[in-house]
Amino acid sequence: MDCLLCRDPGGEIVWQDGSCRVVRVGGREALDYPGYCRVIWRAHVAEMTDLDLHDRRHLMAVVFATEAALRAVVGPDKVNVASLGNQVPHLHWHVIPRWRDDRNFPDAVWAPERRPAPTGRPAPAIAALHDAIVQNLAEEQGGTFA
Amino acid sequence: MDCLLCRDPGGEIVWQDGSCRVVRVGGREALDYPGYCRVIWRAHVAEMTDLDLHDRRHLMAVVFATEAALRAVVGPDKVNVASLGNQVPHLHWHVIPRWRDDRNFPDAVWAPERRPAPTGRPAPAIAALHDAIVQNLAEEQGGTFA
């Protein structure tokens, strides 16, 4: 089995621990939705309900810390959170900042383009995202994952 | 403010408690993805990180109990889980059973249609979904939410 997310980080690493990593997505998606992150479980598992309760809570804590970090650092109009895995059945979450003038709003980012993506919205720095994630995990988990 | 999900259940109610409800979606989506459910937070809140930790964990426990119920009752090839809220900014999760021959696979359900949806896959009964959700919540939460 050759799995893309077993082989490759899938983006620039923002934060990681022994069980999962947060990456800042590159390429076109980074231009369309600056700050787009993925949270990727390390082990090759397909569904959230393949994880035990402890792992599930840990992964969601990281997902929501990433959501909180994006709200603090890039201040989007909305955040979209999704775990699909139809193309790559290796558990990962999309955490996507959305703006009213982005290429698909108010549709999902997987829907056809409604307009060209606006330019001039800079991608957030890795360090700023990292620090915000650490702070949010610390607040939520009493420092366990900081 | 006139919010669709404050006003309307949003589908046939499968399970509910004081803070959220699981509905089986009707219409075209029910034909395309039989068993498609939404988990809707009762209060009008936009983002997961607007909830406190306790509420967030409770909502996710219900979302994953719904995922487990769909896996047990309809046996899809994959489950997609997403909270977007761009159209209706009232916190809700899509829990969508996917099949390799469904109308969009392996794309997201919000992507353009790839093929006509297959017919003859029956929608699961409300009672079967309800019982599977109750069982999964009881296993996970020691019966608190049963």
PDB file of C-alpha atoms in Angstrom:
ATOM      1  CA  MET A   1       0.000   0.000   0.000  1.00  0.00           C
ATOM      2  CA  ASP A   2       1.379   3.391  -0.973  1.00  0.00           C
ATOM      3  CA  CYS A   3      -0.333   6.115   1.049  1.00  0.00           C
ATOM      4  CA  LEU A   4       0.456   9.770   0.367  1.00  0.00           C
ATOM      5  CA  LEU A   5      -0.036  10.791   4.009  1.00  0.00           C
ATOM      6  CA  CYS A   6       2.121   7.934   5.329  1.00  0.00           C
ATOM      7  CA  ARG A   7       4.897   8.971   2.946  1.00  0.00           C
ATOM      8  CA  ASP A   8       4.736  12.758   2.948  1.00  0.00           C
ATOM      9  CA  PRO A   9       4.059  15.436   5.620  1.00  0.00           C
ATOM     10  CA  GLY A  10       1.354  16.921   3.347  1.00  0.00           C
ATOM     11  CA  GLY A  11       2.410  20.520   3.962  1.00  0.00           C
ATOM     12  CA  GLU A  12       4.690  22.632   6.115  1.00  0.00           C
ATOM     13  CA  ILE A  13       4.657  21.366   9.697  1.00  0.00           C
ATOM     14  CA  VAL A  14       3.144  23.850  12.146  1.00  0.00           C
ATOM     15  CA  TRP A  15       2.951  21.644  15.234  1.00  0.00           C
ATOM     16  CA  GLN A  16       3.250  17.927  15.995  1.00  0.00           C
ATOM     17  CA  ASP A  17       3.395  15.352  18.735  1.00  0.00           C
ATOM     18  CA  GLY A  18       3.695  11.564  18.761  1.00  0.00           C
ATOM     19  CA  SER A  19       0.221  10.946  17.371  1.00  0.00           C
ATOM     20  CA  CYS A  20      -0.610  13.734  14.940  1.00  0.00           C
ATOM     21  CA  ARG A  21       0.657  16.766  13.062  1.00  0.00           C
ATOM     22  CA  VAL A  22      -0.768  20.113  11.941  1.00  0.00           C
ATOM     23  CA  VAL A  23       0.450  21.280   8.531  1.00  0.00           C
ATOM     24  CA  ARG A  24      -0.081  24.522   6.639  1.00  0.00           C
ATOM     25  CA  VAL A  25      -1.283  23.539   3.188  1.00  0.00           C
ATOM     26  CA  GLY A  26       0.679  24.864   0.173  1.00  0.00           C
ATOM     27  CA  GLY A  27      -0.047  25.424  -3.507  1.00  0.00           C
ATOM     28  CA  ARG A  28      -3.275  26.854  -4.881  1.00  0.00           C
ATOM     29  CA  GLU A  29      -5.253  26.176  -1.687  1.00  0.00           C
ATOM     30  CA  ALA A  30      -2.827  28.407   0.237  1.00  0.00           C
ATOM     31  CA  LEU A  31      -3.566  31.252  -2.165  1.00  0.00           C
ATOM     32  CA  ASP A  32      -7.325  30.703  -2.125  1.00  0.00           C
ATOM     33  CA  TYR A  33      -7.657  30.233   1.662  1.00  0.00           C
ATOM     34  CA  PRO A  34      -4.553  31.677   3.383  1.00  0.00           C
ATOM     35  CA  GLY A  35      -3.907  29.695   6.552  1.00  0.00           C
ATOM     36  CA  TYR A  36      -5.629  26.478   5.353  1.00  0.00           C
ATOM     37  CA  CYS A  37      -4.348  23.747   7.689  1.00  0.00           C
ATOM     38  CA  ARG A  38      -4.689  19.986   7.828  1.00  0.00           C
ATOM     39  CA  VAL A  39      -4.492  17.926  10.992  1.00  0.00           C
ATOM     40  CA  ILE A  40      -3.183  14.478  10.120  1.00  0.00           C
ATOM     41  CA  TRP A  41      -3.250  11.414  12.357  1.00  0.00           C
ATOM     42  CA  ARG A  42       0.094   9.624  12.268  1.00  0.00           C
ATOM     43  CA  ALA A  43      -1.182   6.022  12.032  1.00  0.00           C
ATOM     44  CA  HIS A  44      -2.896   4.815   8.861  1.00  0.00           C
ATOM     45  CA  VAL A  45      -6.501   4.624  10.026  1.00  0.00           C
ATOM     46  CA  ALA A  46      -9.575   5.502   7.923  1.00  0.00           C
ATOM     47  CA  GLU A  47     -12.357   6.690  10.250  1.00  0.00           C
ATOM     48  CA  MET A  48     -12.659   8.641  13.498  1.00  0.00           C
ATOM     49  CA  THR A  49     -14.597   5.712  14.978  1.00  0.00           C
ATOM     50  CA  ASP A  50     -11.572   3.466  14.324  1.00  0.00           C
ATOM     51  CA  LEU A  51      -9.816   5.416  17.107  1.00  0.00           C
ATOM     52  CA  ASP A  52     -10.441   4.763  20.785  1.00  0.00           C
ATOM     53  CA  LEU A  53     -12.073   7.478  22.892  1.00  0.00           C
ATOM     54  CA  HIS A  54      -8.783   8.873  24.206  1.00  0.00           C
ATOM     55  CA  ASP A  55      -7.233   9.248  20.754  1.00  0.00           C
ATOM     56  CA  ARG A  56     -10.436  10.696  19.337  1.00  0.00           C
ATOM     57  CA  ARG A  57     -10.545  13.372  22.022  1.00  0.00           C
ATOM     58  CA  HIS A  58      -6.887  14.173  21.546  1.00  0.00           C
ATOM     59  CA  LEU A  59      -7.243  14.562  17.773  1.00  0.00           C
ATOM     60  CA  MET A  60     -10.325  16.775  18.152  1.00  0.00           C
ATOM     61  CA  ALA A  61      -8.546  18.899  20.773  1.00  0.00           C
ATOM     62  CA  VAL A  62      -5.810  19.534  18.194  1.00  0.00           C
ATOM     63  CA  VAL A  63      -8.393  20.241  15.455  1.00  0.00           C
ATOM     64  CA  PHE A  64     -10.215  22.789  17.609  1.00  0.00           C
ATOM     65  CA  ALA A  65      -6.946  24.338  18.828  1.00  0.00           C
ATOM     66  CA  THR A  66      -6.134  24.833  15.141  1.00  0.00           C
ATOM     67  CA  GLU A  67      -9.556  26.401  14.546  1.00  0.00           C
ATOM     68  CA  ALA A  68      -9.000  28.752  17.497  1.00  0.00           C
ATOM     69  CA  ALA A  69      -5.498  29.587  16.234  1.00  0.00           C
ATOM     70  CA  LEU A  70      -6.825  30.496  12.779  1.00  0.00           C
ATOM     71  CA  ARG A  71      -9.532  32.676  14.293  1.00  0.00           C
ATOM     72  CA  ALA A  72      -6.905  34.477  16.389  1.00  0.00           C
ATOM     73  CA  VAL A  73      -4.213  34.785  13.715  1.00  0.00           C
ATOM     74  CA  VAL A  74      -6.067  35.331  10.427  1.00  0.00           C
ATOM     75  CA  GLY A  75      -9.558  36.381  11.622  1.00  0.00           C
ATOM     76  CA  PRO A  76     -11.706  34.719   8.922  1.00  0.00           C
ATOM     77  CA  ASP A  77     -15.456  35.256   8.491  1.00  0.00           C
ATOM     78  CA  LYS A  78     -16.064  31.527   9.120  1.00  0.00           C
ATOM     79  CA  VAL A  79     -14.096  28.326   9.717  1.00  0.00           C
ATOM     80  CA  ASN A  80     -14.892  25.056   7.914  1.00  0.00           C
ATOM     81  CA  VAL A  81     -13.874  21.765   9.506  1.00  0.00           C
ATOM     82  CA  ALA A  82     -14.137  18.466   7.623  1.00  0.00           C
ATOM     83  CA  SER A  83     -12.843  14.901   7.583  1.00  0.00           C
ATOM     84  CA  LEU A  84     -13.621  13.277   4.238  1.00  0.00           C
ATOM     85  CA  GLY A  85     -10.807  10.879   3.231  1.00  0.00           C
ATOM     86  CA  ASN A  86     -12.436   9.619   0.044  1.00  0.00           C
ATOM     87  CA  GLN A  87      -9.306  10.234  -2.027  1.00  0.00           C
ATOM     88  CA  VAL A  88      -6.756   9.429   0.701  1.00  0.00           C
ATOM     89  CA  PRO A  89      -8.335   7.140   3.331  1.00  0.00           C
ATOM     90  CA  HIS A  90      -5.825   8.127   6.007  1.00  0.00           C
ATOM     91  CA  LEU A  91      -7.514  10.080   8.799  1.00  0.00           C
ATOM     92  CA  HIS A  92      -7.033  13.831   8.383  1.00  0.00           C
ATOM     93  CA  TRP A  93      -9.026  17.002   9.053  1.00  0.00           C
ATOM     94  CA  HIS A  94      -9.286  20.094   6.901  1.00  0.00           C
ATOM     95  CA  VAL A  95      -9.422  23.309   8.941  1.00  0.00           C
ATOM     96  CA  ILE A  96     -10.184  26.044   6.426  1.00  0.00           C
ATOM     97  CA  PRO A  97     -10.505  29.788   7.031  1.00  0.00           C
ATOM     98  CA  ARG A  98     -13.270  31.260   4.858  1.00  0.00           C
ATOM     99  CA  TRP A  99     -14.036  34.795   3.752  1.00  0.00           C
ATOM    100  CA  ARG A 100     -17.187  36.173   2.171  1.00  0.00           C
ATOM    101  CA  ASP A 101     -15.195  37.120  -0.920  1.00  0.00           C
ATOM    102  CA  ASP A 102     -13.234  33.864  -1.277  1.00  0.00           C
ATOM    103  CA  ARG A 103     -13.475  31.781  -4.451  1.00  0.00           C
ATOM    104  CA  ASN A 104     -16.447  29.614  -3.343  1.00  0.00           C
ATOM    105  CA  PHE A 105     -18.201  31.360  -0.479  1.00  0.00           C
ATOM    106  CA  PRO A 106     -20.861  30.498   0.716  1.00  0.00           C
ATOM    107  CA  ASP A 107     -20.368  27.098  -0.936  1.00  0.00           C
ATOM    108  CA  ALA A 108     -17.920  24.438   0.243  1.00  0.00           C
ATOM    109  CA  VAL A 109     -14.350  24.795  -1.034  1.00  0.00           C
ATOM    110  CA  TRP A 110     -14.953  21.633  -3.105  1.00  0.00           C
ATOM    111  CA  ALA A 111     -17.782  23.268  -5.058  1.00  0.00           C
ATOM    112  CA  PRO A 112     -17.221  25.024  -8.393  1.00  0.00           C
ATOM    113  CA  GLU A 113     -15.495  28.408  -8.255  1.00  0.00           C
ATOM    114  CA  ARG A 114     -17.840  31.400  -7.941  1.00  0.00           C
ATOM    115  CA  ARG A 115     -15.240  34.132  -8.433  1.00  0.00           C
ATOM    116  CA  PRO A 116     -11.459  34.587  -8.614  1.00  0.00           C
ATOM    117  CA  ALA A 117      -9.776  34.426  -5.213  1.00  0.00           C
ATOM    118  CA  PRO A 118      -8.860  37.894  -3.913  1.00  0.00           C
ATOM    119  CA  THR A 119      -5.165  38.647  -3.729  1.00  0.00           C
ATOM    120  CA  GLY A 120      -3.265  40.459  -1.012  1.00  0.00           C
ATOM    121  CA  ARG A 121      -4.381  38.407   1.975  1.00  0.00           C
ATOM    122  CA  PRO A 122      -1.042  37.146   3.308  1.00  0.00           C
ATOM    123  CA  ALA A 123      -0.522  33.593   4.575  1.00  0.00           C
ATOM    124  CA  PRO A 124      -0.016  33.543   8.350  1.00  0.00           C
ATOM    125  CA  ALA A 125       3.476  32.769   9.644  1.00  0.00           C
ATOM    126  CA  ILE A 126       4.135  29.204  10.801  1.00  0.00           C
ATOM    127  CA  ALA A 127       5.458  30.518  14.136  1.00  0.00           C
ATOM    128  CA  ALA A 128       2.300  32.541  14.823  1.00  0.00           C
ATOM    129  CA  LEU A 129       0.079  29.526  14.131  1.00  0.00           C
ATOM    130  CA  HIS A 130       2.319  27.264  16.202  1.00  0.00           C
ATOM    131  CA  ASP A 131       2.257  29.548  19.222  1.00  0.00           C
ATOM    132  CA  ALA A 132      -1.515  29.991  19.042  1.00  0.00           C
ATOM    133  CA  ILE A 133      -2.053  26.215  18.838  1.00  0.00           C
ATOM    134  CA  VAL A 134       0.246  25.590  21.814  1.00  0.00           C
ATOM    135  CA  GLN A 135      -1.571  28.246  23.827  1.00  0.00           C
ATOM    136  CA  ASN A 136      -5.007  26.846  22.976  1.00  0.00           C
ATOM    137  CA  LEU A 137      -3.999  23.266  23.780  1.00  0.00           C
ATOM    138  CA  ALA A 138      -2.497  24.405  27.056  1.00  0.00           C
ATOM    139  CA  GLU A 139      -5.696  26.224  28.012  1.00  0.00           C
ATOM    140  CA  GLU A 140      -7.842  23.255  27.074  1.00  0.00           C
ATOM    141  CA  GLN A 141      -5.698  20.440  28.344  1.00  0.00           C
ATOM    142  CA  GLY A 142      -3.899  21.986  31.294  1.00  0.00           C
ATOM    143  CA  GLY A 143      -0.623  21.989  29.403  1.00  0.00           C
ATOM    144  CA  THR A 144      -0.538  18.267  28.613  1.00  0.00           C
ATOM    145  CA  PHE A 145       0.020  18.757  24.911  1.00  0.00           C
ATOM    146  CA  ALA A 146       1.995  21.996  25.005  1.00  0.00           C
TER     147      ALA A 146
ATOM    148  CA  MET B   1     -32.624  37.265  12.600  1.00  0.00           C
ATOM    149  CA  ASP B   2     -34.443  34.445  10.867  1.00  0.00           C
ATOM    150  CA  CYS B   3     -32.396  31.233  11.118  1.00  0.00           C
ATOM    151  CA  LEU B   4     -33.552  28.079   9.324  1.00  0.00           C
ATOM    152  CA  LEU B   5     -32.110  25.769  12.000  1.00  0.00           C
ATOM    153  CA  CYS B   6     -33.620  27.772  14.873  1.00  0.00           C
ATOM    154  CA  ARG B   7     -37.021  27.583  13.167  1.00  0.00           C
ATOM    155  CA  ASP B   8     -37.088  24.099  11.660  1.00  0.00           C
ATOM    156  CA  PRO B   9     -35.845  20.644  12.794  1.00  0.00           C
ATOM    157  CA  GLY B  10     -33.978  20.309   9.445  1.00  0.00           C
ATOM    158  CA  GLY B  11     -35.037  16.686   8.904  1.00  0.00           C
ATOM    159  CA  GLU B  12     -36.731  13.783  10.622  1.00  0.00           C
ATOM    160  CA  ILE B  13     -35.607  13.575  14.251  1.00  0.00           C
ATOM    161  CA  VAL B  14     -33.600  10.433  15.018  1.00  0.00           C
ATOM    162  CA  TRP B  15     -32.384  11.292  18.509  1.00  0.00           C
ATOM    163  CA  GLN B  16     -32.239  14.395  20.696  1.00  0.00           C
ATOM    164  CA  ASP B  17     -31.430  15.694  24.138  1.00  0.00           C
ATOM    165  CA  GLY B  18     -31.484  19.149  25.720  1.00  0.00           C
ATOM    166  CA  SER B  19     -28.524  20.465  23.735  1.00  0.00           C
ATOM    167  CA  CYS B  20     -28.603  18.879  20.283  1.00  0.00           C
ATOM    168  CA  ARG B  21     -30.544  16.732  17.830  1.00  0.00           C
ATOM    169  CA  VAL B  22     -29.706  14.166  15.140  1.00  0.00           C
ATOM    170  CA  VAL B  23     -31.918  14.352  12.050  1.00  0.00           C
ATOM    171  CA  ARG B  24     -32.136  12.119   8.987  1.00  0.00           C
ATOM    172  CA  VAL B  25     -31.924  14.423   5.988  1.00  0.00           C
ATOM    173  CA  GLY B  26     -34.716  14.258   3.406  1.00  0.00           C
ATOM    174  CA  GLY B  27     -35.078  15.211  -0.258  1.00  0.00           C
ATOM    175  CA  ARG B  28     -32.491  14.626  -2.932  1.00  0.00           C
ATOM    176  CA  GLU B  29     -29.652  14.141  -0.441  1.00  0.00           C
ATOM    177  CA  ALA B  30     -31.561  11.199   1.083  1.00  0.00           C
ATOM    178  CA  LEU B  31     -31.721   9.540  -2.338  1.00  0.00           C
ATOM    179  CA  ASP B  32     -28.078  10.247  -3.158  1.00  0.00           C
ATOM    180  CA  TYR B  33     -26.650   9.238   0.253  1.00  0.00           C
ATOM    181  CA  PRO B  34     -29.204   7.075   2.093  1.00  0.00           C
ATOM    182  CA  GLY B  35     -28.782   7.620   5.819  1.00  0.00           C
ATOM    183  CA  TYR B  36     -27.301  11.140   5.514  1.00  0.00           C
ATOM    184  CA  CYS B  37     -27.701  12.689   8.984  1.00  0.00           C
ATOM    185  CA  ARG B  38     -27.113  16.111  10.452  1.00  0.00           C
ATOM    186  CA  VAL B  39     -26.276  16.771  14.088  1.00  0.00           C
ATOM    187  CA  ILE B  40     -27.574  20.214  15.035  1.00  0.00           C
ATOM    188  CA  TRP B  41     -26.672  22.186  18.148  1.00  0.00           C
ATOM    189  CA  ARG B  42     -29.795  23.666  19.723  1.00  0.00           C
ATOM    190  CA  ALA B  43     -28.425  27.135  20.536  1.00  0.00           C
ATOM    191  CA  HIS B  44     -27.636  29.574  17.740  1.00  0.00           C
ATOM    192  CA  VAL B  45     -23.844  29.499  17.794  1.00  0.00           C
ATOM    193  CA  ALA B  46     -21.562  29.677  14.731  1.00  0.00           C
ATOM    194  CA  GLU B  47     -18.306  27.868  15.522  1.00  0.00           C
ATOM    195  CA  MET B  48     -17.205  24.821  17.534  1.00  0.00           C
ATOM    196  CA  THR B  49     -14.756  27.070  19.407  1.00  0.00           C
ATOM    197  CA  ASP B  50     -17.692  29.222  20.545  1.00  0.00           C
ATOM    198  CA  LEU B  51     -18.694  26.246  22.752  1.00  0.00           C
ATOM    199  CA  ASP B  52     -16.997  25.451  26.046  1.00  0.00           C
ATOM    200  CA  LEU B  53     -14.993  22.237  26.375  1.00  0.00           C
ATOM    201  CA  HIS B  54     -17.831  20.246  27.925  1.00  0.00           C
ATOM    202  CA  ASP B  55     -20.330  21.155  25.208  1.00  0.00           C
ATOM    203  CA  ARG B  56     -17.763  20.563  22.463  1.00  0.00           C
ATOM    204  CA  ARG B  57     -17.041  17.072  23.768  1.00  0.00           C
ATOM    205  CA  HIS B  58     -20.716  16.301  24.082  1.00  0.00           C
ATOM    206  CA  LEU B  59     -21.497  17.404  20.531  1.00  0.00           C
ATOM    207  CA  MET B  60     -18.561  15.419  19.130  1.00  0.00           C
ATOM    208  CA  ALA B  61     -19.647  12.340  21.119  1.00  0.00           C
ATOM    209  CA  VAL B  62     -23.044  12.585  19.397  1.00  0.00           C
ATOM    210  CA  VAL B  63     -21.407  13.144  15.979  1.00  0.00           C
ATOM    211  CA  PHE B  64     -19.195  10.078  16.371  1.00  0.00           C
ATOM    212  CA  ALA B  65     -22.064   7.989  17.773  1.00  0.00           C
ATOM    213  CA  THR B  66     -23.928   8.920  14.578  1.00  0.00           C
ATOM    214  CA  GLU B  67     -20.920   7.897  12.470  1.00  0.00           C
ATOM    215  CA  ALA B  68     -20.744   4.557  14.311  1.00  0.00           C
ATOM    216  CA  ALA B  69     -24.507   4.075  13.879  1.00  0.00           C
ATOM    217  CA  LEU B  70     -24.280   4.656  10.129  1.00  0.00           C
ATOM    218  CA  ARG B  71     -21.384   2.218   9.843  1.00  0.00           C
ATOM    219  CA  ALA B  72     -23.395  -0.407  11.724  1.00  0.00           C
ATOM    220  CA  VAL B  73     -26.760   0.190  10.043  1.00  0.00           C
ATOM    221  CA  VAL B  74     -25.961   1.052   6.406  1.00  0.00           C
ATOM    222  CA  GLY B  75     -22.348  -0.147   6.048  1.00  0.00           C
ATOM    223  CA  PRO B  76     -20.966   2.543   3.711  1.00  0.00           C
ATOM    224  CA  ASP B  77     -17.524   2.442   2.059  1.00  0.00           C
ATOM    225  CA  LYS B  78     -16.548   5.664   3.871  1.00  0.00           C
ATOM    226  CA  VAL B  79     -18.066   8.252   6.190  1.00  0.00           C
ATOM    227  CA  ASN B  80     -17.623  12.001   5.650  1.00  0.00           C
ATOM    228  CA  VAL B  81     -17.951  14.359   8.603  1.00  0.00           C
ATOM    229  CA  ALA B  82     -18.049  18.132   8.154  1.00  0.00           C
ATOM    230  CA  SER B  83     -19.088  21.356   9.865  1.00  0.00           C
ATOM    231  CA  LEU B  84     -19.214  24.191   7.330  1.00  0.00           C
ATOM    232  CA  GLY B  85     -22.035  26.606   8.190  1.00  0.00           C
ATOM    233  CA  ASN B  86     -21.316  29.109   5.423  1.00  0.00           C
ATOM    234  CA  GLN B  87     -24.938  29.143   4.270  1.00  0.00           C
ATOM    235  CA  VAL B  88     -26.544  28.682   7.697  1.00  0.00           C
ATOM    236  CA  PRO B  89     -24.159  29.890  10.432  1.00  0.00           C
ATOM    237  CA  HIS B  90     -25.858  27.797  13.126  1.00  0.00           C
ATOM    238  CA  LEU B  91     -23.556  25.026  14.327  1.00  0.00           C
ATOM    239  CA  HIS B  92     -24.353  21.682  12.644  1.00  0.00           C
ATOM    240  CA  TRP B  93     -22.442  18.639  11.451  1.00  0.00           C
ATOM    241  CA  HIS B  94     -22.991  16.643   8.280  1.00  0.00           C
ATOM    242  CA  VAL B  95     -22.472  12.895   8.786  1.00  0.00           C
ATOM    243  CA  ILE B  96     -22.619  11.384   5.320  1.00  0.00           C
ATOM    244  CA  PRO B  97     -22.359   7.722   4.292  1.00  0.00           C
ATOM    245  CA  ARG B  98     -20.418   7.400   1.046  1.00  0.00           C
ATOM    246  CA  TRP B  99     -20.220   4.599  -1.515  1.00  0.00           C
ATOM    247  CA  ARG B 100     -17.731   4.131  -4.334  1.00  0.00           C
ATOM    248  CA  ASP B 101     -20.591   4.320  -6.841  1.00  0.00           C
ATOM    249  CA  ASP B 102     -22.362   7.341  -5.343  1.00  0.00           C
ATOM    250  CA  ARG B 103     -22.918  10.508  -7.376  1.00  0.00           C
ATOM    251  CA  ASN B 104     -19.646  12.243  -6.437  1.00  0.00           C
ATOM    252  CA  PHE B 105     -17.233   9.638  -5.092  1.00  0.00           C
ATOM    253  CA  PRO B 106     -14.297  10.133  -4.486  1.00  0.00           C
ATOM    254  CA  ASP B 107     -15.060  13.860  -4.484  1.00  0.00           C
ATOM    255  CA  ALA B 108     -16.899  15.709  -1.713  1.00  0.00           C
ATOM    256  CA  VAL B 109     -20.695  15.679  -1.946  1.00  0.00           C
ATOM    257  CA  TRP B 110     -20.517  19.421  -2.693  1.00  0.00           C
ATOM    258  CA  ALA B 111     -18.469  18.836  -5.858  1.00  0.00           C
ATOM    259  CA  PRO B 112     -20.084  18.473  -9.302  1.00  0.00           C
ATOM    260  CA  GLU B 113     -21.895  15.201  -9.988  1.00  0.00           C
ATOM    261  CA  ARG B 114     -19.734  12.472 -11.537  1.00  0.00           C
ATOM    262  CA  ARG B 115     -22.528   9.981 -12.269  1.00  0.00           C
ATOM    263  CA  PRO B 116     -26.219   9.421 -11.536  1.00  0.00           C
ATOM    264  CA  ALA B 117     -26.834   8.156  -8.013  1.00  0.00           C
ATOM    265  CA  PRO B 118     -27.549   4.397  -7.946  1.00  0.00           C
ATOM    266  CA  THR B 119     -31.082   3.403  -7.014  1.00  0.00           C
ATOM    267  CA  GLY B 120     -32.233   0.583  -4.776  1.00  0.00           C
ATOM    268  CA  ARG B 121     -30.195   1.388  -1.677  1.00  0.00           C
ATOM    269  CA  PRO B 122     -32.919   1.848   0.930  1.00  0.00           C
ATOM    270  CA  ALA B 123     -32.821   4.600   3.555  1.00  0.00           C
ATOM    271  CA  PRO B 124     -32.232   3.162   7.032  1.00  0.00           C
ATOM    272  CA  ALA B 125     -35.156   3.171   9.463  1.00  0.00           C
ATOM    273  CA  ILE B 126     -35.230   5.966  12.042  1.00  0.00           C
ATOM    274  CA  ALA B 127     -35.624   3.382  14.836  1.00  0.00           C
ATOM    275  CA  ALA B 128     -32.534   1.443  13.762  1.00  0.00           C
ATOM    276  CA  LEU B 129     -30.429   4.617  13.670  1.00  0.00           C
ATOM    277  CA  HIS B 130     -31.846   5.768  17.004  1.00  0.00           C
ATOM    278  CA  ASP B 131     -31.048   2.495  18.747  1.00  0.00           C
ATOM    279  CA  ALA B 132     -27.521   2.378  17.338  1.00  0.00           C
ATOM    280  CA  ILE B 133     -26.856   5.981  18.460  1.00  0.00           C
ATOM    281  CA  VAL B 134     -28.151   5.262  21.975  1.00  0.00           C
ATOM    282  CA  GLN B 135     -25.994   2.147  22.180  1.00  0.00           C
ATOM    283  CA  ASN B 136     -22.875   3.967  21.007  1.00  0.00           C
ATOM    284  CA  LEU B 137     -23.391   6.889  23.376  1.00  0.00           C
ATOM    285  CA  ALA B 138     -23.952   4.484  26.252  1.00  0.00           C
ATOM    286  CA  GLU B 139     -20.730   2.638  25.454  1.00  0.00           C
ATOM    287  CA  GLU B 140     -18.762   5.851  25.182  1.00  0.00           C
ATOM    288  CA  GLN B 141     -20.265   7.827  28.022  1.00  0.00           C
ATOM    289  CA  GLY B 142     -21.245   5.138  30.495  1.00  0.00           C
ATOM    290  CA  GLY B 143     -24.898   5.700  29.760  1.00  0.00           C
ATOM    291  CA  THR B 144     -24.992   9.406  30.562  1.00  0.00           C
ATOM    292  CA  PHE B 145     -26.567  10.374  27.281  1.00  0.00           C
ATOM    293  CA  ALA B 146     -28.693   7.274  26.644  1.00  0.00           C
TER     294      ALA B 146
END
